[in-house]
Amino acid sequence: MPIASSGTTIPSQPLPVEIYTRGTRRTRKTISDANKRLTQETISHSSEQKQVQQQQKNESIPSLTSRHAEEMWVDISNQRLPNTRLGLLYPGSRFVGIQECGTNKYEVVVDIQHVDINESMITGYLNIKGLTTEFPELTTFFEGEIIGPKYSFLTRKWQAQQRIDVVHWKRFPSFHPYIDIFNRDDFVYDPTDKDYVYMRWKEHFLVPDHRVSNIDGASFAGFYYICYKRSTNEITGYYFFRHHTDWYQEIKLKHDDQRCFGSFEFR
């Protein structure tokens, strides 16, 4: 082993080379660690950006399966179902009772099929039993006009003049406050916030055979003056046909509580 002039032992490999080599290894290791950290940070940042973008996307599209606590509802569609009920007048509703013709009484069932508040219209089937021996049970389809902004108390058709309207409507005690004003041009009855809903029901044809137009002992050429009371869910009406000898045939109906409802929508 060579000896330095100062007496210091000289290593077998030059010291600067070893220091340089170690420094290079440290530098390479430091750069490698830095690259790994940078890559991990880039991946993490990219992942966070994707999560934020996905969250923003989810917030922009209404959820159809869940809602946040602060949301009142989630709309599946901007189409809304029209209002199809007035009290218990709704599609599928049934009323049962009797119709009095002189001293005779007949069982009556009315099934409401359609209610359109905007058009002030109602349709349904009226079934009556025992009216004739030839037809022990008769069912007719009727259309009704709901008295309100579109239809007034004045009928102006079906052979019913104003005096006919007066003598029939006044049979309902609830109509008395309107006797002197019901035919004024500026008077409009609003049934949406009243306890009483007034209607006219006009039978059109027999069901199921609509071709039958004449039945001995029965007639559906006239129409009913109708009053529905929301608070009691009762219907009272009077049938009018000019050529009948027995006017004011009264119909009395009560709502039949069933496990059904008119319509619903998912929101």
PDB file of C-alpha atoms in Angstrom:
ATOM      1  CA  MET A   1       0.000   0.000   0.000  1.00  0.00           C
ATOM      2  CA  PRO A   2       1.612   3.391  -0.947  1.00  0.00           C
ATOM      3  CA  ILE A   3       2.262   5.926   1.782  1.00  0.00           C
ATOM      4  CA  ALA A   4       1.658   9.704   1.302  1.00  0.00           C
ATOM      5  CA  SER A   5       4.362  12.100   2.083  1.00  0.00           C
ATOM      6  CA  SER A   6       2.415  13.454   5.051  1.00  0.00           C
ATOM      7  CA  GLY A   7       2.111   9.958   6.459  1.00  0.00           C
ATOM      8  CA  THR A   8      -1.581   9.573   5.537  1.00  0.00           C
ATOM      9  CA  THR A   9      -2.705   6.305   4.047  1.00  0.00           C
ATOM     10  CA  ILE A  10      -4.056   6.687   0.497  1.00  0.00           C
ATOM     11  CA  PRO A  11      -7.140   4.510  -0.257  1.00  0.00           C
ATOM     12  CA  SER A  12      -7.133   2.053  -3.173  1.00  0.00           C
ATOM     13  CA  GLN A  13      -9.706   4.157  -5.140  1.00  0.00           C
ATOM     14  CA  PRO A  14      -9.516   7.943  -5.498  1.00  0.00           C
ATOM     15  CA  LEU A  15     -11.706   9.710  -2.924  1.00  0.00           C
ATOM     16  CA  PRO A  16     -13.126  12.288  -5.333  1.00  0.00           C
ATOM     17  CA  VAL A  17     -14.407   9.503  -7.555  1.00  0.00           C
ATOM     18  CA  GLU A  18     -16.206   7.841  -4.613  1.00  0.00           C
ATOM     19  CA  ILE A  19     -17.678  11.142  -3.485  1.00  0.00           C
ATOM     20  CA  TYR A  20     -18.778  11.937  -7.014  1.00  0.00           C
ATOM     21  CA  THR A  21     -20.257   8.509  -7.418  1.00  0.00           C
ATOM     22  CA  ARG A  22     -22.196   8.714  -4.162  1.00  0.00           C
ATOM     23  CA  GLY A  23     -23.379  12.217  -4.998  1.00  0.00           C
ATOM     24  CA  THR A  24     -24.647  11.056  -8.367  1.00  0.00           C
ATOM     25  CA  ARG A  25     -26.546   8.190  -6.762  1.00  0.00           C
ATOM     26  CA  ARG A  26     -28.071  10.567  -4.255  1.00  0.00           C
ATOM     27  CA  THR A  27     -29.009  13.014  -7.018  1.00  0.00           C
ATOM     28  CA  ARG A  28     -30.563  10.286  -9.136  1.00  0.00           C
ATOM     29  CA  LYS A  29     -32.488   8.932  -6.152  1.00  0.00           C
ATOM     30  CA  THR A  30     -33.723  12.424  -5.239  1.00  0.00           C
ATOM     31  CA  ILE A  31     -34.874  13.078  -8.817  1.00  0.00           C
ATOM     32  CA  SER A  32     -36.583   9.682  -8.952  1.00  0.00           C
ATOM     33  CA  ASP A  33     -38.427  10.334  -5.678  1.00  0.00           C
ATOM     34  CA  ALA A  34     -39.430  13.769  -6.879  1.00  0.00           C
ATOM     35  CA  ASN A  35     -40.758  12.330 -10.130  1.00  0.00           C
ATOM     36  CA  LYS A  36     -42.781   9.730  -8.246  1.00  0.00           C
ATOM     37  CA  ARG A  37     -44.253  12.379  -5.959  1.00  0.00           C
ATOM     38  CA  LEU A  38     -45.010  14.615  -8.931  1.00  0.00           C
ATOM     39  CA  THR A  39     -46.696  11.724 -10.757  1.00  0.00           C
ATOM     40  CA  GLN A  40     -48.743  10.819  -7.690  1.00  0.00           C
ATOM     41  CA  GLU A  41     -49.770  14.456  -7.195  1.00  0.00           C
ATOM     42  CA  THR A  42     -50.731  14.739 -10.874  1.00  0.00           C
ATOM     43  CA  ILE A  43     -52.830  11.554 -10.680  1.00  0.00           C
ATOM     44  CA  SER A  44     -54.432  12.716  -7.450  1.00  0.00           C
ATOM     45  CA  HIS A  45     -55.207  16.139  -8.913  1.00  0.00           C
ATOM     46  CA  SER A  46     -56.619  14.570 -12.058  1.00  0.00           C
ATOM     47  CA  SER A  47     -58.769  12.264  -9.957  1.00  0.00           C
ATOM     48  CA  GLU A  48     -60.060  15.184  -7.913  1.00  0.00           C
ATOM     49  CA  GLN A  49     -60.892  17.084 -11.110  1.00  0.00           C
ATOM     50  CA  LYS A  50     -62.842  14.093 -12.433  1.00  0.00           C
ATOM     51  CA  GLN A  51     -64.743  13.826  -9.174  1.00  0.00           C
ATOM     52  CA  VAL A  52     -65.618  17.551  -9.263  1.00  0.00           C
ATOM     53  CA  GLN A  53     -66.723  17.300 -12.896  1.00  0.00           C
ATOM     54  CA  GLN A  54     -68.853  14.239 -12.158  1.00  0.00           C
ATOM     55  CA  GLN A  55     -70.417  15.979  -9.160  1.00  0.00           C
ATOM     56  CA  GLN A  56     -71.206  19.046 -11.266  1.00  0.00           C
ATOM     57  CA  LYS A  57     -72.717  16.793 -13.926  1.00  0.00           C
ATOM     58  CA  ASN A  58     -74.855  14.997 -11.357  1.00  0.00           C
ATOM     59  CA  GLU A  59     -76.062  18.292  -9.948  1.00  0.00           C
ATOM     60  CA  SER A  60     -77.002  19.581 -13.399  1.00  0.00           C
ATOM     61  CA  ILE A  61     -79.157  16.508 -14.178  1.00  0.00           C
ATOM     62  CA  PRO A  62     -82.184  15.935 -11.886  1.00  0.00           C
ATOM     63  CA  SER A  63     -81.983  12.609 -10.132  1.00  0.00           C
ATOM     64  CA  LEU A  64     -84.826  10.236 -10.854  1.00  0.00           C
ATOM     65  CA  THR A  65     -84.162   7.892  -7.974  1.00  0.00           C
ATOM     66  CA  SER A  66     -83.218  10.100  -5.060  1.00  0.00           C
ATOM     67  CA  ARG A  67     -83.320  13.637  -3.842  1.00  0.00           C
ATOM     68  CA  HIS A  68     -81.359  15.785  -1.442  1.00  0.00           C
ATOM     69  CA  ALA A  69     -82.886  16.750   1.840  1.00  0.00           C
ATOM     70  CA  GLU A  70     -83.099  20.412   0.814  1.00  0.00           C
ATOM     71  CA  GLU A  71     -84.914  19.632  -2.439  1.00  0.00           C
ATOM     72  CA  MET A  72     -88.705  19.919  -2.420  1.00  0.00           C
ATOM     73  CA  TRP A  73     -89.145  17.579  -5.396  1.00  0.00           C
ATOM     74  CA  VAL A  74     -87.420  16.188  -8.455  1.00  0.00           C
ATOM     75  CA  ASP A  75     -89.249  16.703 -11.723  1.00  0.00           C
ATOM     76  CA  ILE A  76     -89.208  13.793 -14.142  1.00  0.00           C
ATOM     77  CA  SER A  77     -91.108  15.850 -16.716  1.00  0.00           C
ATOM     78  CA  ASN A  78     -92.241  19.417 -17.119  1.00  0.00           C
ATOM     79  CA  GLN A  79     -95.660  18.131 -18.207  1.00  0.00           C
ATOM     80  CA  ARG A  80     -98.231  18.448 -15.448  1.00  0.00           C
ATOM     81  CA  LEU A  81    -101.491  16.533 -15.157  1.00  0.00           C
ATOM     82  CA  PRO A  82    -104.532  18.788 -15.379  1.00  0.00           C
ATOM     83  CA  ASN A  83    -106.784  19.113 -12.379  1.00  0.00           C
ATOM     84  CA  THR A  84    -109.377  16.345 -12.671  1.00  0.00           C
ATOM     85  CA  ARG A  85    -111.456  16.666  -9.518  1.00  0.00           C
ATOM     86  CA  LEU A  86    -113.881  18.854  -7.667  1.00  0.00           C
ATOM     87  CA  GLY A  87    -114.256  17.456  -4.200  1.00  0.00           C
ATOM     88  CA  LEU A  88    -115.156  13.812  -4.766  1.00  0.00           C
ATOM     89  CA  LEU A  89    -116.048  14.351  -8.392  1.00  0.00           C
ATOM     90  CA  TYR A  90    -113.145  12.604 -10.079  1.00  0.00           C
ATOM     91  CA  PRO A  91    -112.592   9.807 -12.644  1.00  0.00           C
ATOM     92  CA  GLY A  92    -113.515   6.512 -10.993  1.00  0.00           C
ATOM     93  CA  SER A  93    -115.761   8.075  -8.370  1.00  0.00           C
ATOM     94  CA  ARG A  94    -119.129   6.398  -7.774  1.00  0.00           C
ATOM     95  CA  PHE A  95    -122.403   7.721  -6.396  1.00  0.00           C
ATOM     96  CA  VAL A  96    -125.360   5.526  -5.460  1.00  0.00           C
ATOM     97  CA  GLY A  97    -128.940   6.342  -4.562  1.00  0.00           C
ATOM     98  CA  ILE A  98    -132.461   6.525  -5.955  1.00  0.00           C
ATOM     99  CA  GLN A  99    -134.567   8.358  -8.500  1.00  0.00           C
ATOM    100  CA  GLU A 100    -138.159   9.151  -7.579  1.00  0.00           C
ATOM    101  CA  CYS A 101    -140.778   9.098 -10.330  1.00  0.00           C
ATOM    102  CA  GLY A 102    -144.111   9.887  -8.746  1.00  0.00           C
ATOM    103  CA  THR A 103    -144.629   7.254  -6.074  1.00  0.00           C
ATOM    104  CA  ASN A 104    -142.022   4.906  -7.560  1.00  0.00           C
ATOM    105  CA  LYS A 105    -138.380   4.718  -6.594  1.00  0.00           C
ATOM    106  CA  TYR A 106    -135.583   3.213  -8.650  1.00  0.00           C
ATOM    107  CA  GLU A 107    -132.015   2.313  -7.744  1.00  0.00           C
ATOM    108  CA  VAL A 108    -129.417   4.496  -9.449  1.00  0.00           C
ATOM    109  CA  VAL A 109    -125.646   4.182  -9.751  1.00  0.00           C
ATOM    110  CA  VAL A 110    -123.519   6.928 -11.323  1.00  0.00           C
ATOM    111  CA  ASP A 111    -119.906   6.228 -12.307  1.00  0.00           C
ATOM    112  CA  ILE A 112    -117.816   9.309 -13.115  1.00  0.00           C
ATOM    113  CA  GLN A 113    -115.495   8.684 -16.057  1.00  0.00           C
ATOM    114  CA  HIS A 114    -113.843  12.014 -16.753  1.00  0.00           C
ATOM    115  CA  VAL A 115    -113.622  15.472 -15.197  1.00  0.00           C
ATOM    116  CA  ASP A 116    -112.054  18.447 -16.992  1.00  0.00           C
ATOM    117  CA  ILE A 117    -111.963  21.544 -14.818  1.00  0.00           C
ATOM    118  CA  ASN A 118    -110.492  23.758 -17.546  1.00  0.00           C
ATOM    119  CA  GLU A 119    -113.262  22.842 -19.969  1.00  0.00           C
ATOM    120  CA  SER A 120    -115.937  22.656 -17.223  1.00  0.00           C
ATOM    121  CA  MET A 121    -116.954  19.199 -18.414  1.00  0.00           C
ATOM    122  CA  ILE A 122    -117.801  15.912 -16.735  1.00  0.00           C
ATOM    123  CA  THR A 123    -118.776  12.553 -18.241  1.00  0.00           C
ATOM    124  CA  GLY A 124    -119.987   9.270 -16.831  1.00  0.00           C
ATOM    125  CA  TYR A 125    -122.492   6.422 -16.851  1.00  0.00           C
ATOM    126  CA  LEU A 126    -125.904   6.464 -15.223  1.00  0.00           C
ATOM    127  CA  ASN A 127    -127.377   3.070 -14.374  1.00  0.00           C
ATOM    128  CA  ILE A 128    -131.003   2.688 -13.300  1.00  0.00           C
ATOM    129  CA  LYS A 129    -132.800  -0.534 -12.310  1.00  0.00           C
ATOM    130  CA  GLY A 130    -136.441  -1.539 -12.639  1.00  0.00           C
ATOM    131  CA  LEU A 131    -137.561   1.336 -14.820  1.00  0.00           C
ATOM    132  CA  THR A 132    -139.077  -0.920 -17.512  1.00  0.00           C
ATOM    133  CA  THR A 133    -139.977  -4.606 -17.755  1.00  0.00           C
ATOM    134  CA  GLU A 134    -138.337  -4.909 -21.176  1.00  0.00           C
ATOM    135  CA  PHE A 135    -135.044  -3.545 -19.856  1.00  0.00           C
ATOM    136  CA  PRO A 136    -134.752  -4.324 -16.115  1.00  0.00           C
ATOM    137  CA  GLU A 137    -131.471  -2.423 -16.053  1.00  0.00           C
ATOM    138  CA  LEU A 138    -130.544   0.548 -18.215  1.00  0.00           C
ATOM    139  CA  THR A 139    -127.203   2.323 -18.531  1.00  0.00           C
ATOM    140  CA  THR A 140    -126.748   5.596 -20.380  1.00  0.00           C
ATOM    141  CA  PHE A 141    -123.690   7.680 -21.158  1.00  0.00           C
ATOM    142  CA  PHE A 142    -123.967  11.325 -20.155  1.00  0.00           C
ATOM    143  CA  GLU A 143    -121.996  14.513 -20.568  1.00  0.00           C
ATOM    144  CA  GLY A 144    -122.228  17.256 -18.014  1.00  0.00           C
ATOM    145  CA  GLU A 145    -121.641  20.994 -18.024  1.00  0.00           C
ATOM    146  CA  ILE A 146    -120.181  22.420 -14.817  1.00  0.00           C
ATOM    147  CA  ILE A 147    -121.666  25.825 -14.068  1.00  0.00           C
ATOM    148  CA  GLY A 148    -118.837  28.354 -13.931  1.00  0.00           C
ATOM    149  CA  PRO A 149    -116.815  30.648 -16.209  1.00  0.00           C
ATOM    150  CA  LYS A 150    -117.685  28.640 -19.340  1.00  0.00           C
ATOM    151  CA  TYR A 151    -121.303  27.610 -18.679  1.00  0.00           C
ATOM    152  CA  SER A 152    -123.880  29.825 -17.007  1.00  0.00           C
ATOM    153  CA  PHE A 153    -127.077  28.894 -15.189  1.00  0.00           C
ATOM    154  CA  LEU A 154    -128.996  29.717 -18.365  1.00  0.00           C
ATOM    155  CA  THR A 155    -129.363  26.536 -20.428  1.00  0.00           C
ATOM    156  CA  ARG A 156    -130.541  28.060 -23.738  1.00  0.00           C
ATOM    157  CA  LYS A 157    -131.042  24.610 -25.325  1.00  0.00           C
ATOM    158  CA  TRP A 158    -132.786  21.255 -24.839  1.00  0.00           C
ATOM    159  CA  GLN A 159    -136.138  23.092 -24.878  1.00  0.00           C
ATOM    160  CA  ALA A 160    -135.306  24.845 -21.605  1.00  0.00           C
ATOM    161  CA  GLN A 161    -136.065  28.576 -21.524  1.00  0.00           C
ATOM    162  CA  GLN A 162    -135.141  30.942 -18.710  1.00  0.00           C
ATOM    163  CA  ARG A 163    -138.376  30.331 -16.790  1.00  0.00           C
ATOM    164  CA  ILE A 164    -137.678  26.570 -16.903  1.00  0.00           C
ATOM    165  CA  ASP A 165    -134.191  27.210 -15.513  1.00  0.00           C
ATOM    166  CA  VAL A 166    -135.576  29.379 -12.714  1.00  0.00           C
ATOM    167  CA  VAL A 167    -138.209  26.919 -11.503  1.00  0.00           C
ATOM    168  CA  HIS A 168    -135.676  24.077 -11.482  1.00  0.00           C
ATOM    169  CA  TRP A 169    -132.640  25.853 -10.010  1.00  0.00           C
ATOM    170  CA  LYS A 170    -134.750  27.440  -7.259  1.00  0.00           C
ATOM    171  CA  ARG A 171    -135.653  23.963  -5.989  1.00  0.00           C
ATOM    172  CA  PHE A 172    -132.108  23.905  -4.582  1.00  0.00           C
ATOM    173  CA  PRO A 173    -132.084  26.046  -1.390  1.00  0.00           C
ATOM    174  CA  SER A 174    -128.409  26.861  -1.970  1.00  0.00           C
ATOM    175  CA  PHE A 175    -129.335  28.654  -5.214  1.00  0.00           C
ATOM    176  CA  HIS A 176    -131.668  31.185  -3.591  1.00  0.00           C
ATOM    177  CA  PRO A 177    -128.991  33.898  -3.132  1.00  0.00           C
ATOM    178  CA  TYR A 178    -128.444  33.923  -6.906  1.00  0.00           C
ATOM    179  CA  ILE A 179    -132.072  34.042  -8.115  1.00  0.00           C
ATOM    180  CA  ASP A 180    -131.978  37.783  -8.835  1.00  0.00           C
ATOM    181  CA  ILE A 181    -128.473  37.907 -10.307  1.00  0.00           C
ATOM    182  CA  PHE A 182    -127.818  34.561 -12.027  1.00  0.00           C
ATOM    183  CA  ASN A 183    -128.833  35.884 -15.474  1.00  0.00           C
ATOM    184  CA  ARG A 184    -126.779  39.078 -15.316  1.00  0.00           C
ATOM    185  CA  ASP A 185    -123.999  39.403 -17.873  1.00  0.00           C
ATOM    186  CA  ASP A 186    -121.421  40.307 -15.228  1.00  0.00           C
ATOM    187  CA  PHE A 187    -122.279  37.395 -12.914  1.00  0.00           C
ATOM    188  CA  VAL A 188    -119.931  34.389 -13.037  1.00  0.00           C
ATOM    189  CA  TYR A 189    -120.236  31.525 -10.591  1.00  0.00           C
ATOM    190  CA  ASP A 190    -116.895  30.039  -9.492  1.00  0.00           C
ATOM    191  CA  PRO A 191    -117.289  26.434  -8.268  1.00  0.00           C
ATOM    192  CA  THR A 192    -113.638  25.975  -7.272  1.00  0.00           C
ATOM    193  CA  ASP A 193    -114.038  27.648  -3.888  1.00  0.00           C
ATOM    194  CA  LYS A 194    -117.710  26.940  -3.211  1.00  0.00           C
ATOM    195  CA  ASP A 195    -119.396  24.171  -1.250  1.00  0.00           C
ATOM    196  CA  TYR A 196    -121.974  23.710  -4.005  1.00  0.00           C
ATOM    197  CA  VAL A 197    -121.176  22.617  -7.558  1.00  0.00           C
ATOM    198  CA  TYR A 198    -124.010  23.034 -10.059  1.00  0.00           C
ATOM    199  CA  MET A 199    -124.174  21.021 -13.266  1.00  0.00           C
ATOM    200  CA  ARG A 200    -126.354  19.901 -16.134  1.00  0.00           C
ATOM    201  CA  TRP A 201    -126.167  16.208 -17.076  1.00  0.00           C
ATOM    202  CA  LYS A 202    -127.335  15.288 -20.582  1.00  0.00           C
ATOM    203  CA  GLU A 203    -127.786  11.611 -21.450  1.00  0.00           C
ATOM    204  CA  HIS A 204    -126.787  10.781 -25.033  1.00  0.00           C
ATOM    205  CA  PHE A 205    -127.142   7.057 -25.702  1.00  0.00           C
ATOM    206  CA  LEU A 206    -127.570   3.625 -24.175  1.00  0.00           C
ATOM    207  CA  VAL A 207    -124.635   1.445 -23.216  1.00  0.00           C
ATOM    208  CA  PRO A 208    -123.597  -0.910 -24.657  1.00  0.00           C
ATOM    209  CA  ASP A 209    -125.975  -0.619 -27.637  1.00  0.00           C
ATOM    210  CA  HIS A 210    -125.827   3.034 -28.638  1.00  0.00           C
ATOM    211  CA  ARG A 211    -128.178   2.393 -31.597  1.00  0.00           C
ATOM    212  CA  VAL A 212    -131.229   2.109 -29.335  1.00  0.00           C
ATOM    213  CA  SER A 213    -132.961   5.493 -29.376  1.00  0.00           C
ATOM    214  CA  ASN A 214    -136.449   4.731 -28.074  1.00  0.00           C
ATOM    215  CA  ILE A 215    -137.610   2.580 -25.149  1.00  0.00           C
ATOM    216  CA  ASP A 216    -141.212   2.140 -24.055  1.00  0.00           C
ATOM    217  CA  GLY A 217    -141.625   3.474 -20.544  1.00  0.00           C
ATOM    218  CA  ALA A 218    -138.273   5.284 -20.466  1.00  0.00           C
ATOM    219  CA  SER A 219    -136.734   8.357 -22.026  1.00  0.00           C
ATOM    220  CA  PHE A 220    -133.337   9.983 -22.042  1.00  0.00           C
ATOM    221  CA  ALA A 221    -134.285  12.897 -24.287  1.00  0.00           C
ATOM    222  CA  GLY A 222    -134.189  15.354 -21.373  1.00  0.00           C
ATOM    223  CA  PHE A 223    -131.459  16.348 -18.912  1.00  0.00           C
ATOM    224  CA  TYR A 224    -130.788  16.734 -15.192  1.00  0.00           C
ATOM    225  CA  TYR A 225    -130.333  19.916 -13.174  1.00  0.00           C
ATOM    226  CA  ILE A 226    -127.682  18.813 -10.673  1.00  0.00           C
ATOM    227  CA  CYS A 227    -126.321  20.164  -7.386  1.00  0.00           C
ATOM    228  CA  TYR A 228    -123.356  18.504  -5.668  1.00  0.00           C
ATOM    229  CA  LYS A 229    -122.594  19.450  -2.062  1.00  0.00           C
ATOM    230  CA  ARG A 230    -118.944  18.975  -1.161  1.00  0.00           C
ATOM    231  CA  SER A 231    -119.299  19.065   2.613  1.00  0.00           C
ATOM    232  CA  THR A 232    -121.666  16.072   2.601  1.00  0.00           C
ATOM    233  CA  ASN A 233    -120.648  14.505  -0.755  1.00  0.00           C
ATOM    234  CA  GLU A 234    -124.269  14.284  -1.788  1.00  0.00           C
ATOM    235  CA  ILE A 235    -125.851  14.913  -5.184  1.00  0.00           C
ATOM    236  CA  THR A 236    -129.398  16.125  -5.730  1.00  0.00           C
ATOM    237  CA  GLY A 237    -130.949  16.580  -9.136  1.00  0.00           C
ATOM    238  CA  TYR A 238    -134.191  17.092 -11.061  1.00  0.00           C
ATOM    239  CA  TYR A 239    -134.924  15.608 -14.443  1.00  0.00           C
ATOM    240  CA  PHE A 240    -136.518  17.819 -17.081  1.00  0.00           C
ATOM    241  CA  PHE A 241    -138.150  16.804 -20.343  1.00  0.00           C
ATOM    242  CA  ARG A 242    -140.771  19.131 -21.763  1.00  0.00           C
ATOM    243  CA  HIS A 243    -143.101  16.363 -22.891  1.00  0.00           C
ATOM    244  CA  HIS A 244    -143.127  14.545 -19.562  1.00  0.00           C
ATOM    245  CA  THR A 245    -146.300  14.842 -17.556  1.00  0.00           C
ATOM    246  CA  ASP A 246    -144.356  14.270 -14.342  1.00  0.00           C
ATOM    247  CA  TRP A 247    -141.851  17.099 -13.902  1.00  0.00           C
ATOM    248  CA  TYR A 248    -139.286  17.374 -11.089  1.00  0.00           C
ATOM    249  CA  GLN A 249    -138.344  13.714 -10.964  1.00  0.00           C
ATOM    250  CA  GLU A 250    -135.783  13.850  -8.195  1.00  0.00           C
ATOM    251  CA  ILE A 251    -132.489  11.983  -8.027  1.00  0.00           C
ATOM    252  CA  LYS A 252    -130.642  11.587  -4.707  1.00  0.00           C
ATOM    253  CA  LEU A 253    -127.120  10.190  -4.587  1.00  0.00           C
ATOM    254  CA  LYS A 254    -124.403   9.679  -1.998  1.00  0.00           C
ATOM    255  CA  HIS A 255    -120.754   9.007  -2.611  1.00  0.00           C
ATOM    256  CA  ASP A 256    -119.774   5.359  -2.428  1.00  0.00           C
ATOM    257  CA  ASP A 257    -116.483   5.139  -0.516  1.00  0.00           C
ATOM    258  CA  GLN A 258    -114.179   2.852  -2.452  1.00  0.00           C
ATOM    259  CA  ARG A 259    -110.468   2.202  -2.486  1.00  0.00           C
ATOM    260  CA  CYS A 260    -109.777   4.248  -5.554  1.00  0.00           C
ATOM    261  CA  PHE A 261    -108.619   7.706  -6.487  1.00  0.00           C
ATOM    262  CA  GLY A 262    -108.689   9.885  -9.563  1.00  0.00           C
ATOM    263  CA  SER A 263    -105.131  10.313 -10.781  1.00  0.00           C
ATOM    264  CA  PHE A 264    -101.582  10.870  -9.575  1.00  0.00           C
ATOM    265  CA  GLU A 265     -98.186  11.801 -10.964  1.00  0.00           C
ATOM    266  CA  PHE A 266     -94.617  10.943 -10.005  1.00  0.00           C
ATOM    267  CA  ARG A 267     -92.501  14.022  -9.291  1.00  0.00           C
TER     268      ARG A 267
END
